[in-house]
Coordinates of N, CA and C and ligand atoms in Angstrom, one line a residue:
M123 N 149.9 84.5 165.5 CA 149.1 85.2 164.4 C 150.2 85.9 163.5
I124 N 150.3 85.6 162.3 CA 151.3 86.3 161.5 C 150.7 87.6 161.0
L125 N 151.6 88.6 160.6 CA 151.1 89.9 160.3 C 149.9 90.0 159.3
K126 N 150.0 89.2 158.3 CA 148.9 89.2 157.3 C 147.6 88.9 157.9
N127 N 147.6 87.9 158.9 CA 146.3 87.6 159.5 C 145.9 88.7 160.5
V128 N 146.9 89.3 161.2 CA 146.5 90.4 162.1 C 145.8 91.6 161.3
I129 N 146.4 91.9 160.1 CA 145.9 93.0 159.3 C 144.5 92.6 158.9
A130 N 144.3 91.4 158.4 CA 142.9 91.0 157.9 C 141.9 91.1 159.1
A131 N 142.3 90.5 160.3 CA 141.4 90.5 161.4 C 141.1 91.9 161.9
Y132 N 142.1 92.8 161.9 CA 141.9 94.1 162.4 C 141.0 94.9 161.4
N133 N 141.3 94.8 160.1 CA 140.5 95.5 159.1 C 139.0 95.1 159.2
E134 N 138.8 93.8 159.4 CA 137.4 93.3 159.5 C 136.7 93.9 160.7
A135 N 137.4 94.0 161.9 CA 136.9 94.6 163.1 C 136.6 96.0 162.9
V136 N 137.5 96.8 162.2 CA 137.3 98.2 162.0 C 136.1 98.4 161.0
F137 N 136.1 97.7 160.0 CA 135.0 97.9 159.0 C 133.6 97.5 159.6
D138 N 133.7 96.6 160.6 CA 132.4 96.3 161.4 C 132.2 97.3 162.5
T139 N 133.1 98.3 162.7 CA 133.1 99.2 163.8 C 133.0 98.5 165.1
D140 N 133.7 97.4 165.3 CA 133.7 96.6 166.5 C 134.9 96.9 167.3
R141 N 134.8 97.9 168.2 CA 136.0 98.3 168.9 C 136.6 97.2 169.8
D142 N 135.8 96.5 170.5 CA 136.3 95.4 171.4 C 137.1 94.4 170.6
K143 N 136.5 94.0 169.4 CA 137.2 93.0 168.6 C 138.6 93.6 168.1
A144 N 138.6 94.9 167.7 CA 139.8 95.5 167.2 C 140.9 95.4 168.3
F145 N 140.5 95.7 169.6 CA 141.5 95.7 170.7 C 141.9 94.3 170.9
E146 N 141.0 93.3 170.8 CA 141.3 91.9 171.1 C 142.4 91.5 170.1
V147 N 142.2 91.8 168.8 CA 143.1 91.4 167.7 C 144.5 92.0 168.1
I148 N 144.5 93.3 168.4 CA 145.8 94.0 168.7 C 146.5 93.4 169.9
H149 N 145.8 93.1 171.0 CA 146.4 92.5 172.2 C 146.9 91.1 171.9
E150 N 146.2 90.4 171.1 CA 146.7 89.0 170.8 C 148.0 89.1 169.9
A151 N 148.0 90.0 169.0 CA 149.2 90.2 168.1 C 150.4 90.6 169.0
M152 N 150.1 91.5 170.0 CA 151.3 91.9 170.8 C 151.8 90.7 171.7
A153 N 150.8 89.9 172.1 CA 151.2 88.7 172.9 C 152.1 87.8 172.1
Q154 N 151.8 87.8 170.8 CA 152.6 86.9 169.9 C 153.9 87.6 169.3
G155 N 154.2 88.8 169.8 CA 155.5 89.4 169.4 C 155.5 90.6 168.6
L156 N 154.3 91.1 168.1 CA 154.3 92.3 167.3 C 154.6 93.5 168.2
T157 N 155.4 94.5 167.7 CA 155.7 95.6 168.6 C 154.6 96.7 168.4
P158 N 154.5 97.6 169.4 CA 153.6 98.7 169.2 C 153.8 99.5 167.9
E159 N 155.1 99.7 167.6 CA 155.4 100.4 166.3 C 154.9 99.6 165.1
D160 N 155.0 98.3 165.1 CA 154.5 97.5 164.0 C 153.0 97.7 163.9
I161 N 152.3 97.7 165.1 CA 150.9 97.8 165.1 C 150.4 99.2 164.5
V162 N 151.1 100.2 164.9 CA 150.7 101.6 164.4 C 151.0 101.6 162.9
F163 N 152.2 101.3 162.5 CA 152.7 101.6 161.1 C 152.3 100.5 160.1
K164 N 152.1 99.3 160.6 CA 151.8 98.2 159.6 C 150.3 97.8 159.6
V165 N 149.6 98.1 160.7 CA 148.3 97.6 160.9 C 147.3 98.8 160.9
V166 N 147.5 99.8 161.8 CA 146.5 100.8 162.0 C 146.5 101.8 160.8
I167 N 147.6 102.3 160.4 CA 147.7 103.3 159.4 C 147.2 102.7 158.0
P168 N 147.7 101.5 157.6 CA 147.2 100.9 156.4 C 145.6 100.7 156.4
A169 N 145.1 100.4 157.6 CA 143.6 100.2 157.7 C 142.9 101.5 157.5
M170 N 143.5 102.6 158.0 CA 143.0 103.9 157.9 C 143.0 104.3 156.4
E171 N 144.1 103.9 155.7 CA 144.2 104.3 154.3 C 143.1 103.6 153.5
L172 N 142.8 102.3 153.9 CA 141.8 101.5 153.2 C 140.4 102.2 153.4
M173 N 140.2 102.6 154.6 CA 138.9 103.3 155.0 C 138.8 104.6 154.2
I174 N 139.9 105.3 154.1 CA 139.9 106.6 153.4 C 139.5 106.4 151.9
K175 N 140.1 105.3 151.4 CA 139.7 105.0 150.0 C 138.2 104.7 149.8
A176 N 137.7 103.9 150.8 CA 136.3 103.6 150.7 C 135.4 104.8 150.9
I177 N 135.8 105.7 151.8 CA 135.0 106.9 152.0 C 135.1 107.8 150.8
S178 N 136.2 107.9 150.2 CA 136.3 108.8 149.0 C 135.4 108.4 147.9
E179 N 135.0 107.1 147.9 CA 134.1 106.7 146.8 C 132.7 107.1 147.2
D180 N 132.3 107.2 148.5 CA 131.0 107.6 148.8 C 131.0 108.3 150.2
F181 N 131.4 109.6 150.3 CA 131.7 110.3 151.5 C 130.5 110.2 152.5
D182 N 129.4 110.7 152.0 CA 128.2 110.8 152.9 C 127.8 109.4 153.5
A183 N 127.7 108.4 152.6 CA 127.2 107.1 153.0 C 128.1 106.5 154.0
N184 N 129.4 106.8 154.0 CA 130.3 106.1 154.9 C 130.8 106.9 156.0
L185 N 130.2 108.1 156.2 CA 130.7 109.1 157.2 C 130.6 108.5 158.6
A186 N 129.5 108.0 159.0 CA 129.3 107.5 160.3 C 130.3 106.3 160.6
Q187 N 130.3 105.4 159.6 CA 131.2 104.3 159.8 C 132.7 104.8 159.9
H188 N 133.0 105.8 159.1 CA 134.3 106.2 159.1 C 134.7 106.9 160.4
F189 N 133.7 107.7 160.9 CA 134.0 108.3 162.2 C 134.3 107.3 163.3
M190 N 133.5 106.3 163.3 CA 133.7 105.2 164.3 C 135.1 104.6 164.1
A191 N 135.4 104.3 162.8 CA 136.7 103.7 162.5 C 137.8 104.6 163.0
S192 N 137.7 105.9 162.8 CA 138.7 106.8 163.2 C 138.8 106.8 164.7
Q193 N 137.7 106.7 165.4 CA 137.8 106.7 166.9 C 138.5 105.4 167.4
I194 N 138.2 104.3 166.7 CA 138.9 103.1 167.1 C 140.4 103.2 166.9
A195 N 140.8 103.8 165.7 CA 142.2 104.0 165.3 C 142.8 104.9 166.3
S196 N 142.2 106.0 166.7 CA 142.7 106.9 167.7 C 143.0 106.2 169.0
Q197 N 142.0 105.4 169.5 CA 142.2 104.8 170.8 C 143.3 103.8 170.7
V198 N 143.4 103.0 169.7 CA 144.5 102.0 169.5 C 145.8 102.7 169.5
T199 N 145.9 103.8 168.7 CA 147.1 104.6 168.5 C 147.6 105.1 169.9
D200 N 146.6 105.7 170.6 CA 147.0 106.3 171.9 C 147.6 105.2 172.8
E201 N 147.0 104.0 172.8 CA 147.5 102.9 173.7 C 148.9 102.5 173.2
M202 N 149.1 102.4 171.9 CA 150.4 101.9 171.3 C 151.5 102.9 171.5
V203 N 151.2 104.2 171.2 CA 152.3 105.2 171.3 C 152.9 105.4 172.7
A204 N 152.0 105.1 173.7 CA 152.6 105.2 175.0 C 153.6 104.1 175.3
L205 N 153.6 103.0 174.4 CA 154.5 101.9 174.6 C 155.7 101.9 173.6
F206 N 155.7 103.0 172.8 CA 156.8 103.0 171.8 C 158.2 103.0 172.5
Q207 N 159.2 102.3 171.9 CA 160.5 102.3 172.4 C 161.1 103.7 172.5
S208 N 161.9 104.0 173.5 CA 162.5 105.3 173.5 C 163.9 105.3 174.2
S209 N 164.7 106.2 173.8 CA 166.0 106.3 174.4 C 166.0 107.3 175.5
P210 N 167.0 107.4 176.4 CA 166.8 108.2 177.6 C 166.9 109.7 177.5
E211 N 167.5 110.2 176.4 CA 167.7 111.7 176.3 C 166.7 112.3 175.4
T212 N 166.1 113.4 175.8 CA 165.2 114.1 174.9 C 166.0 115.2 174.1
I213 N 165.5 115.4 172.8 CA 166.2 116.3 171.9 C 165.7 117.7 172.1
G214 N 164.4 117.9 172.4 CA 163.8 119.2 172.6 C 162.3 119.1 172.8
R215 N 161.6 120.2 172.9 CA 160.2 120.2 173.2 C 159.4 120.9 172.2
I216 N 158.2 120.4 171.9 CA 157.3 121.1 170.9 C 155.9 121.1 171.5
V217 N 155.1 122.1 171.1 CA 153.7 122.0 171.4 C 153.0 121.7 170.0
I218 N 152.0 120.9 170.1 CA 151.3 120.5 168.9 C 149.8 120.6 169.1
G219 N 149.0 121.0 168.0 CA 147.6 121.0 168.1 C 147.0 121.1 166.7
T220 N 145.7 120.9 166.6 CA 145.0 121.1 165.4 C 144.5 122.5 165.3
S221 N 144.6 123.1 164.0 CA 144.4 124.5 163.9 C 143.0 124.9 164.2
H222 N 142.8 126.2 164.4 CA 141.5 126.8 164.7 C 140.4 126.4 163.7
G223 N 139.3 125.8 164.3 CA 138.2 125.4 163.4 C 138.3 124.0 163.0
D224 N 139.4 123.3 163.3 CA 139.7 121.9 162.8 C 139.6 120.9 163.9
M225 N 138.7 119.9 163.7 CA 138.5 118.9 164.7 C 139.2 117.5 164.4
H226 N 139.9 117.4 163.3 CA 140.5 116.2 162.9 C 141.7 115.9 163.9
T227 N 141.7 114.7 164.5 CA 142.7 114.4 165.5 C 143.7 113.3 165.1
L228 N 143.4 112.4 164.2 CA 144.2 111.2 164.1 C 145.6 111.5 163.6
G229 N 145.7 112.4 162.6 CA 147.1 112.7 162.1 C 148.0 113.2 163.2
K230 N 147.4 114.2 163.9 CA 148.2 114.8 165.0 C 148.6 113.7 166.1
R231 N 147.7 112.8 166.4 CA 148.1 111.8 167.4 C 149.2 110.9 166.9
I232 N 149.1 110.6 165.6 CA 150.2 109.7 165.0 C 151.5 110.5 165.0
V233 N 151.5 111.7 164.6 CA 152.7 112.5 164.6 C 153.3 112.6 166.0
S234 N 152.4 112.9 167.0 CA 152.8 113.0 168.4 C 153.5 111.7 168.8
G235 N 152.9 110.6 168.5 CA 153.5 109.3 168.9 C 154.8 109.1 168.3
C236 N 155.0 109.4 167.0 CA 156.3 109.3 166.3 C 157.3 110.2 167.0
L237 N 156.9 111.4 167.2 CA 157.9 112.3 167.8 C 158.4 111.9 169.2
R238 N 157.4 111.4 170.0 CA 157.8 110.9 171.3 C 158.8 109.7 171.2
S239 N 158.5 108.9 170.2 CA 159.4 107.7 170.0 C 160.8 108.2 169.6
L240 N 160.9 109.4 169.0 CA 162.1 109.9 168.5 C 162.7 110.9 169.6
M241 N 162.2 110.8 170.8 CA 162.7 111.5 172.0 C 162.5 113.0 171.8
I242 N 161.4 113.4 171.2 CA 161.1 114.8 171.3 C 159.9 114.9 172.2
D243 N 160.0 115.8 173.2 CA 158.9 116.0 174.2 C 157.8 116.7 173.5
V244 N 156.6 116.2 173.7 CA 155.4 116.7 173.0 C 154.3 117.1 174.0
V245 N 153.9 118.4 173.9 CA 152.8 118.9 174.7 C 151.6 119.0 173.7
D246 N 150.6 118.2 173.9 CA 149.4 118.1 173.0 C 148.4 119.1 173.5
L247 N 148.1 120.1 172.7 CA 147.1 121.1 173.0 C 145.7 120.8 172.6
G248 N 145.5 119.7 171.9 CA 144.2 119.2 171.4 C 143.8 119.8 170.1
V249 N 142.5 120.0 169.9 CA 141.9 120.4 168.6 C 141.4 121.9 168.7
N250 N 141.2 122.5 167.6 CA 140.6 123.8 167.5 C 141.4 124.8 168.4
V251 N 142.7 124.8 168.2 CA 143.6 125.6 169.0 C 143.8 127.0 168.4
S252 N 143.6 128.0 169.2 CA 143.8 129.4 168.7 C 145.2 129.8 168.6
A253 N 145.5 130.8 167.8 CA 146.9 131.2 167.6 C 147.5 131.7 169.0
E254 N 146.7 132.4 169.7 CA 147.2 132.9 171.0 C 147.6 131.7 171.9
R255 N 146.8 130.7 171.9 CA 147.0 129.5 172.8 C 148.3 128.8 172.3
F256 N 148.5 128.7 171.0 CA 149.8 128.0 170.5 C 151.0 128.8 171.1
V257 N 151.0 130.1 171.0 CA 152.1 130.9 171.3 C 152.3 130.9 172.9
D258 N 151.2 131.1 173.6 CA 151.3 131.2 175.0 C 151.8 129.8 175.6
A259 N 151.3 128.7 175.0 CA 151.7 127.4 175.5 C 153.1 127.1 175.2
A260 N 153.6 127.6 174.0 CA 155.0 127.4 173.6 C 155.9 128.1 174.7
L261 N 155.5 129.3 175.1 CA 156.3 130.0 176.1 C 156.2 129.4 177.4
E262 N 155.0 129.0 177.8 CA 154.8 128.4 179.1 C 155.6 127.1 179.3
H263 N 155.7 126.3 178.2 CA 156.4 125.0 178.3 C 157.8 125.1 177.8
D264 N 158.2 126.3 177.4 CA 159.6 126.5 176.9 C 159.8 125.6 175.7
A265 N 158.9 125.6 174.8 CA 159.0 124.8 173.5 C 159.6 125.6 172.4
S266 N 160.4 124.9 171.6 CA 161.1 125.7 170.5 C 160.3 125.5 169.2
I267 N 159.3 124.6 169.1 CA 158.5 124.4 167.9 C 157.0 124.5 168.2
I268 N 156.3 125.1 167.3 CA 154.8 125.0 167.3 C 154.5 124.2 166.1
A269 N 153.8 123.1 166.4 CA 153.5 122.2 165.3 C 151.9 122.2 165.1
I270 N 151.5 122.6 163.9 CA 150.1 122.8 163.6 C 149.6 121.8 162.6
S271 N 148.6 121.0 163.0 CA 148.0 120.1 162.1 C 146.7 120.7 161.5
S272 N 146.6 120.7 160.2 CA 145.3 121.2 159.5 C 144.9 120.2 158.5
M273 N 143.7 119.7 158.6 CA 143.2 118.7 157.6 C 142.4 119.2 156.5
M274 N 142.0 120.5 156.7 CA 141.1 121.1 155.7 C 141.8 122.3 155.1
V275 N 141.5 122.6 153.8 CA 142.2 123.6 153.1 C 141.9 125.0 153.8
H276 N 140.6 125.2 154.2 CA 140.3 126.5 154.7 C 140.9 126.7 156.1
T277 N 141.1 125.6 156.9 CA 141.8 125.8 158.2 C 143.3 126.0 158.0
A278 N 143.9 125.4 157.0 CA 145.3 125.6 156.7 C 145.6 127.0 156.3
R279 N 144.7 127.5 155.4 CA 144.9 128.9 154.9 C 144.3 130.0 155.8
S280 N 143.6 129.6 156.8 CA 142.8 130.6 157.5 C 143.7 131.7 158.2
E281 N 143.2 132.9 158.2 CA 143.9 134.0 158.9 C 143.9 133.8 160.4
H282 N 143.1 132.8 160.9 CA 143.2 132.5 162.4 C 144.2 131.4 162.7
G283 N 144.8 130.8 161.7 CA 145.6 129.6 161.8 C 147.1 130.0 161.9
C284 N 147.8 129.3 161.0 CA 149.3 129.5 161.0 C 149.7 130.9 160.7
L285 N 148.9 131.6 159.9 CA 149.3 133.0 159.6 C 149.2 133.9 160.8
A286 N 148.2 133.6 161.7 CA 148.1 134.4 162.9 C 149.2 134.0 163.9
V287 N 149.6 132.7 163.9 CA 150.7 132.3 164.8 C 152.0 133.1 164.4
R288 N 152.2 133.2 163.1 CA 153.4 133.9 162.6 C 153.3 135.4 163.0
Q289 N 152.1 136.0 162.8 CA 152.0 137.4 163.2 C 152.3 137.6 164.7
L290 N 151.8 136.7 165.5 CA 152.1 136.8 167.0 C 153.6 136.7 167.3
L291 N 154.2 135.7 166.6 CA 155.6 135.5 166.9 C 156.4 136.8 166.5
K292 N 156.0 137.4 165.4 CA 156.6 138.6 164.9 C 156.4 139.7 165.9
E293 N 155.2 139.9 166.3 CA 154.8 141.0 167.2 C 155.6 140.9 168.6
R294 N 155.7 139.6 169.0 CA 156.4 139.4 170.3 C 157.9 139.2 170.2
G295 N 158.4 139.3 169.0 CA 159.9 139.2 168.8 C 160.4 137.8 169.2
L296 N 159.6 136.8 168.8 CA 159.9 135.4 169.2 C 160.4 134.5 168.0
E297 N 160.5 135.1 166.8 CA 160.8 134.3 165.6 C 162.1 133.5 165.7
D298 N 163.1 134.0 166.4 CA 164.4 133.3 166.5 C 164.3 132.2 167.5
R299 N 163.3 132.3 168.4 CA 163.3 131.3 169.5 C 162.2 130.2 169.2
I300 N 161.2 130.5 168.4 CA 160.2 129.5 168.2 C 159.9 129.4 166.6
K301 N 160.0 128.1 166.1 CA 159.7 127.9 164.7 C 158.4 127.2 164.6
I302 N 157.8 127.3 163.3 CA 156.5 126.7 163.1 C 156.6 125.6 162.0
V303 N 156.1 124.4 162.4 CA 156.1 123.3 161.4 C 154.6 122.9 161.2
V304 N 154.2 122.7 160.0 CA 152.8 122.4 159.7 C 152.7 121.0 159.0
G305 N 151.5 120.5 159.0 CA 151.3 119.2 158.3 C 149.8 118.9 158.2
G306 N 149.5 117.9 157.4 CA 148.1 117.5 157.2 C 147.8 117.5 155.7
A307 N 146.7 116.9 155.3 CA 146.4 116.7 153.9 C 146.6 117.9 153.0
P308 N 146.1 119.1 153.4 CA 146.3 120.2 152.4 C 147.7 120.5 152.0
Y309 N 148.7 120.2 152.9 CA 150.1 120.4 152.6 C 150.6 119.3 151.7
T310 N 150.0 118.1 151.8 CA 150.5 117.1 150.8 C 149.9 117.3 149.4
W311 N 148.7 117.9 149.4 CA 148.1 118.3 148.1 C 148.9 119.4 147.4
D312 N 149.4 120.3 148.2 CA 150.1 121.5 147.6 C 151.4 121.7 148.5
T313 N 152.5 121.2 147.9 CA 153.7 121.2 148.8 C 154.4 122.6 148.9
E314 N 153.8 123.6 148.3 CA 154.3 124.9 148.5 C 153.4 125.7 149.5
L315 N 152.3 125.1 149.9 CA 151.4 125.8 150.8 C 152.0 126.3 152.1
Y316 N 153.0 125.5 152.6 CA 153.6 125.9 153.9 C 154.2 127.3 153.8
K317 N 154.7 127.6 152.6 CA 155.3 128.9 152.5 C 154.3 130.0 152.4
I318 N 153.2 129.7 151.8 CA 152.1 130.7 151.7 C 151.5 131.0 153.1
V319 N 151.5 130.0 154.0 CA 150.9 130.3 155.3 C 152.1 130.7 156.3
Q320 N 153.3 130.9 155.7 CA 154.4 131.4 156.5 C 154.9 130.5 157.6
A321 N 154.8 129.2 157.3 CA 155.5 128.2 158.3 C 156.9 128.2 157.9
D322 N 157.7 127.6 158.9 CA 159.1 127.4 158.6 C 159.4 126.1 157.8
A323 N 158.5 125.1 158.1 CA 158.7 123.8 157.4 C 157.4 123.0 157.5
W324 N 157.4 122.0 156.7 CA 156.3 121.1 156.8 C 156.8 119.6 156.6
A325 N 156.0 118.7 157.0 CA 156.3 117.3 156.8 C 155.1 116.5 156.5
S326 N 155.3 115.4 155.7 CA 154.2 114.7 155.2 C 153.7 113.6 156.1
D327 N 154.5 113.2 157.1 CA 154.1 112.1 158.0 C 154.9 112.2 159.3
G328 N 154.6 111.3 160.2 CA 155.2 111.4 161.5 C 156.7 111.2 161.5
V329 N 157.2 110.3 160.7 CA 158.6 110.0 160.7 C 159.4 111.1 160.1
S330 N 158.9 111.7 159.0 CA 159.6 112.8 158.4 C 159.5 114.1 159.3
A331 N 158.3 114.2 160.0 CA 158.2 115.3 160.9 C 159.3 115.3 162.0
G332 N 159.6 114.1 162.4 CA 160.7 113.9 163.4 C 162.0 114.5 162.9
K333 N 162.3 114.2 161.6 CA 163.6 114.6 161.1 C 163.6 116.1 160.9
V334 N 162.5 116.6 160.3 CA 162.4 118.1 160.1 C 162.5 118.9 161.4
I335 N 161.8 118.4 162.4 CA 161.8 119.1 163.7 C 163.2 119.0 164.4
K336 N 163.8 117.8 164.3 CA 165.2 117.7 164.9 C 166.1 118.6 164.2
D337 N 166.1 118.7 162.9 CA 167.0 119.6 162.1 C 166.7 121.1 162.6
L338 N 165.5 121.5 162.7 CA 165.2 122.9 163.1 C 165.7 123.1 164.5
I339 N 165.5 122.2 165.4 CA 166.0 122.4 166.8 C 167.5 122.5 166.8
V340 N 168.2 121.6 166.1 CA 169.7 121.6 166.1 C 170.1 123.0 165.4
G341 N 169.4 123.4 164.4 CA 169.8 124.6 163.7 C 169.7 125.8 164.6
M342 N 168.6 125.8 165.5 CA 168.4 127.0 166.4 C 169.5 127.0 167.5
R343 N 170.1 125.9 167.8 CA 171.1 125.9 168.8 C 172.5 126.4 168.3
K344 N 172.6 126.4 167.0 CA 174.0 126.8 166.4 C 174.2 128.3 166.7
Ligands
B12_1466 C1 138.7 110.9 159.3 C2 138.1 112.1 158.6 C3 137.1 112.8 159.3 C4 136.7 112.4 160.7 C5 137.7 112.9 161.8 C6 137.8 111.9 163.0 C7 139.0 112.2 163.9 N1 138.8 111.9 165.1 O1 140.0 112.7 163.4 C8 135.3 113.1 160.8 C9 134.2 112.1 160.2 C10 134.8 113.5 162.2 C11 135.5 114.2 159.8 C12 134.8 115.4 159.9 C13 134.9 116.4 158.9 N2 135.6 116.3 157.7 CO1 137.0 115.0 157.4 N3 138.1 113.7 156.8 C14 138.6 112.6 157.3 C15 139.5 111.9 156.3 C16 138.6 110.8 155.6 C17 140.7 111.2 156.9 C18 141.6 112.0 157.8 C19 142.5 111.1 158.6 O2 142.2 110.8 159.8 N4 143.5 110.6 157.9 C20 144.4 109.6 158.5 C21 145.7 110.3 159.1 C22 146.6 109.2 159.6 O3 146.3 111.0 158.1 P1 146.6 112.6 158.2 O4 145.5 113.2 159.0 O5 146.8 113.1 156.8 O6 147.9 112.7 159.0 C23 149.2 112.4 158.5 C24 149.9 113.5 157.7 O7 149.0 114.4 157.1 C25 150.8 114.2 158.7 N5 150.3 115.2 159.6 C26 149.1 115.4 160.0 N6 149.1 116.5 160.9 C27 150.4 116.9 161.0 C28 151.0 117.9 161.7 C29 152.3 118.2 161.6 C30 152.9 119.3 162.4 C31 153.1 117.4 160.7 C32 154.5 117.8 160.6 C33 152.5 116.4 160.0 C34 151.2 116.1 160.1 O8 151.2 113.1 159.5 C35 150.1 112.2 159.7 C36 150.6 110.8 159.9 O9 151.2 110.2 158.8 C37 139.9 113.0 155.4 C38 140.2 112.6 153.9 C39 141.7 112.6 153.7 N7 142.1 112.0 152.5 O10 142.5 113.0 154.4 C40 138.6 113.9 155.4 C41 138.7 115.3 155.1 C42 139.9 116.0 155.8 N8 137.5 115.9 155.8 C43 136.9 116.8 155.2 C44 135.7 117.5 155.6 C45 135.1 118.5 154.6 C46 135.2 117.3 156.9 C47 133.9 117.9 157.4 C48 133.7 119.4 157.2 C49 132.7 117.1 156.9 C50 131.3 117.6 157.2 N9 130.7 117.9 156.2 O11 131.0 117.7 158.4 C51 134.1 117.6 158.9 C52 134.9 118.8 159.6 C53 134.9 118.7 161.1 C54 135.9 119.8 161.6 N10 135.4 121.0 161.9 O12 137.1 119.5 161.7 C55 137.6 117.1 153.9 C56 138.4 118.4 153.8 C57 138.2 119.0 152.4 C58 139.1 120.2 152.1 N11 139.3 120.3 150.8 O13 139.5 120.9 152.9 C59 138.4 115.8 153.7 C60 139.7 116.0 152.9 C61 137.5 114.8 152.9 C62 137.2 115.2 151.5 N12 137.9 114.6 150.5 O14 136.4 116.0 151.2 N13 136.5 113.9 158.9

């Protein structure tokens, strides 16, 4: 099955919200030589983008279909990222989660997968994570980065989100030891937003997140 056919068959399965078919297409593609990285970056993410385009034309009408499609994409991504190629040495450890009040999971999962493939240890705290939990978990796991995913403007700007994490780091004297990286749609819409919410850095996707995080970790070691 060549890539073009895999993409067409996977898109059709996702638009039909046929989970079993989507997995069948992916497994067949892998049997024929596509790597897990190819599947996430060349098949799953472009299909998500198509779906996002469709939903932006009629959000309410497509919401249920889109939710199902997101679930399929999340499940496929989870299976694939566990199989990403990796080298033996880890660079550092981060905790990641979706900010307080925010239930969007897919971006975070993709970022986690990319980071793991770049040999960054990732502790996933899930969705709707409070500021206290981010900081406590970073200490518990000896992580040097707190990565916060926010898909909605109000959760990105919320006083319970990144701003509260910054406040806690200040109060506990942890700012030299733990840095904050943010990402998600609101930050791509306003590339200065990360400064307003007092993060140390932001990244637009999983691959650039890897670079930004690696630079921060190396910077802290100097
Ligand atoms: C899928 C989706 C949903 C799904 C979520 C399913 C799931 N399991 O995740 C469902 C249907 C459940 C949903 C619900 C809602 N949604 Co919604 N949703 C979306 C949609 C269409 C796509 C998000 C997505 O999955 N993108 C695909 C992934 C791959 O991309 P990504 O998340 O951007 O992630 C990439 C980067 O941003 C970055 N990144 C992401 N996180 C991080 C973190 C770090 C640290 C870094 C460095 C980088 C990074 O890397 C990722 C990989 O490249 C967006 C529209 C959009 N254009 O984004 C709306 C959108 C985010 N949703 C929106 C809204 C309003 C809602 C609801 C309130 C709807 C409702 N009325 O109930 C609820 C909120 C529920 C809640 N409390 O969280 C709005 C937010 C509007 C705003 N201005 O804030 C949007 C923008 C739609 C719109 N245009 O109005 N949603």
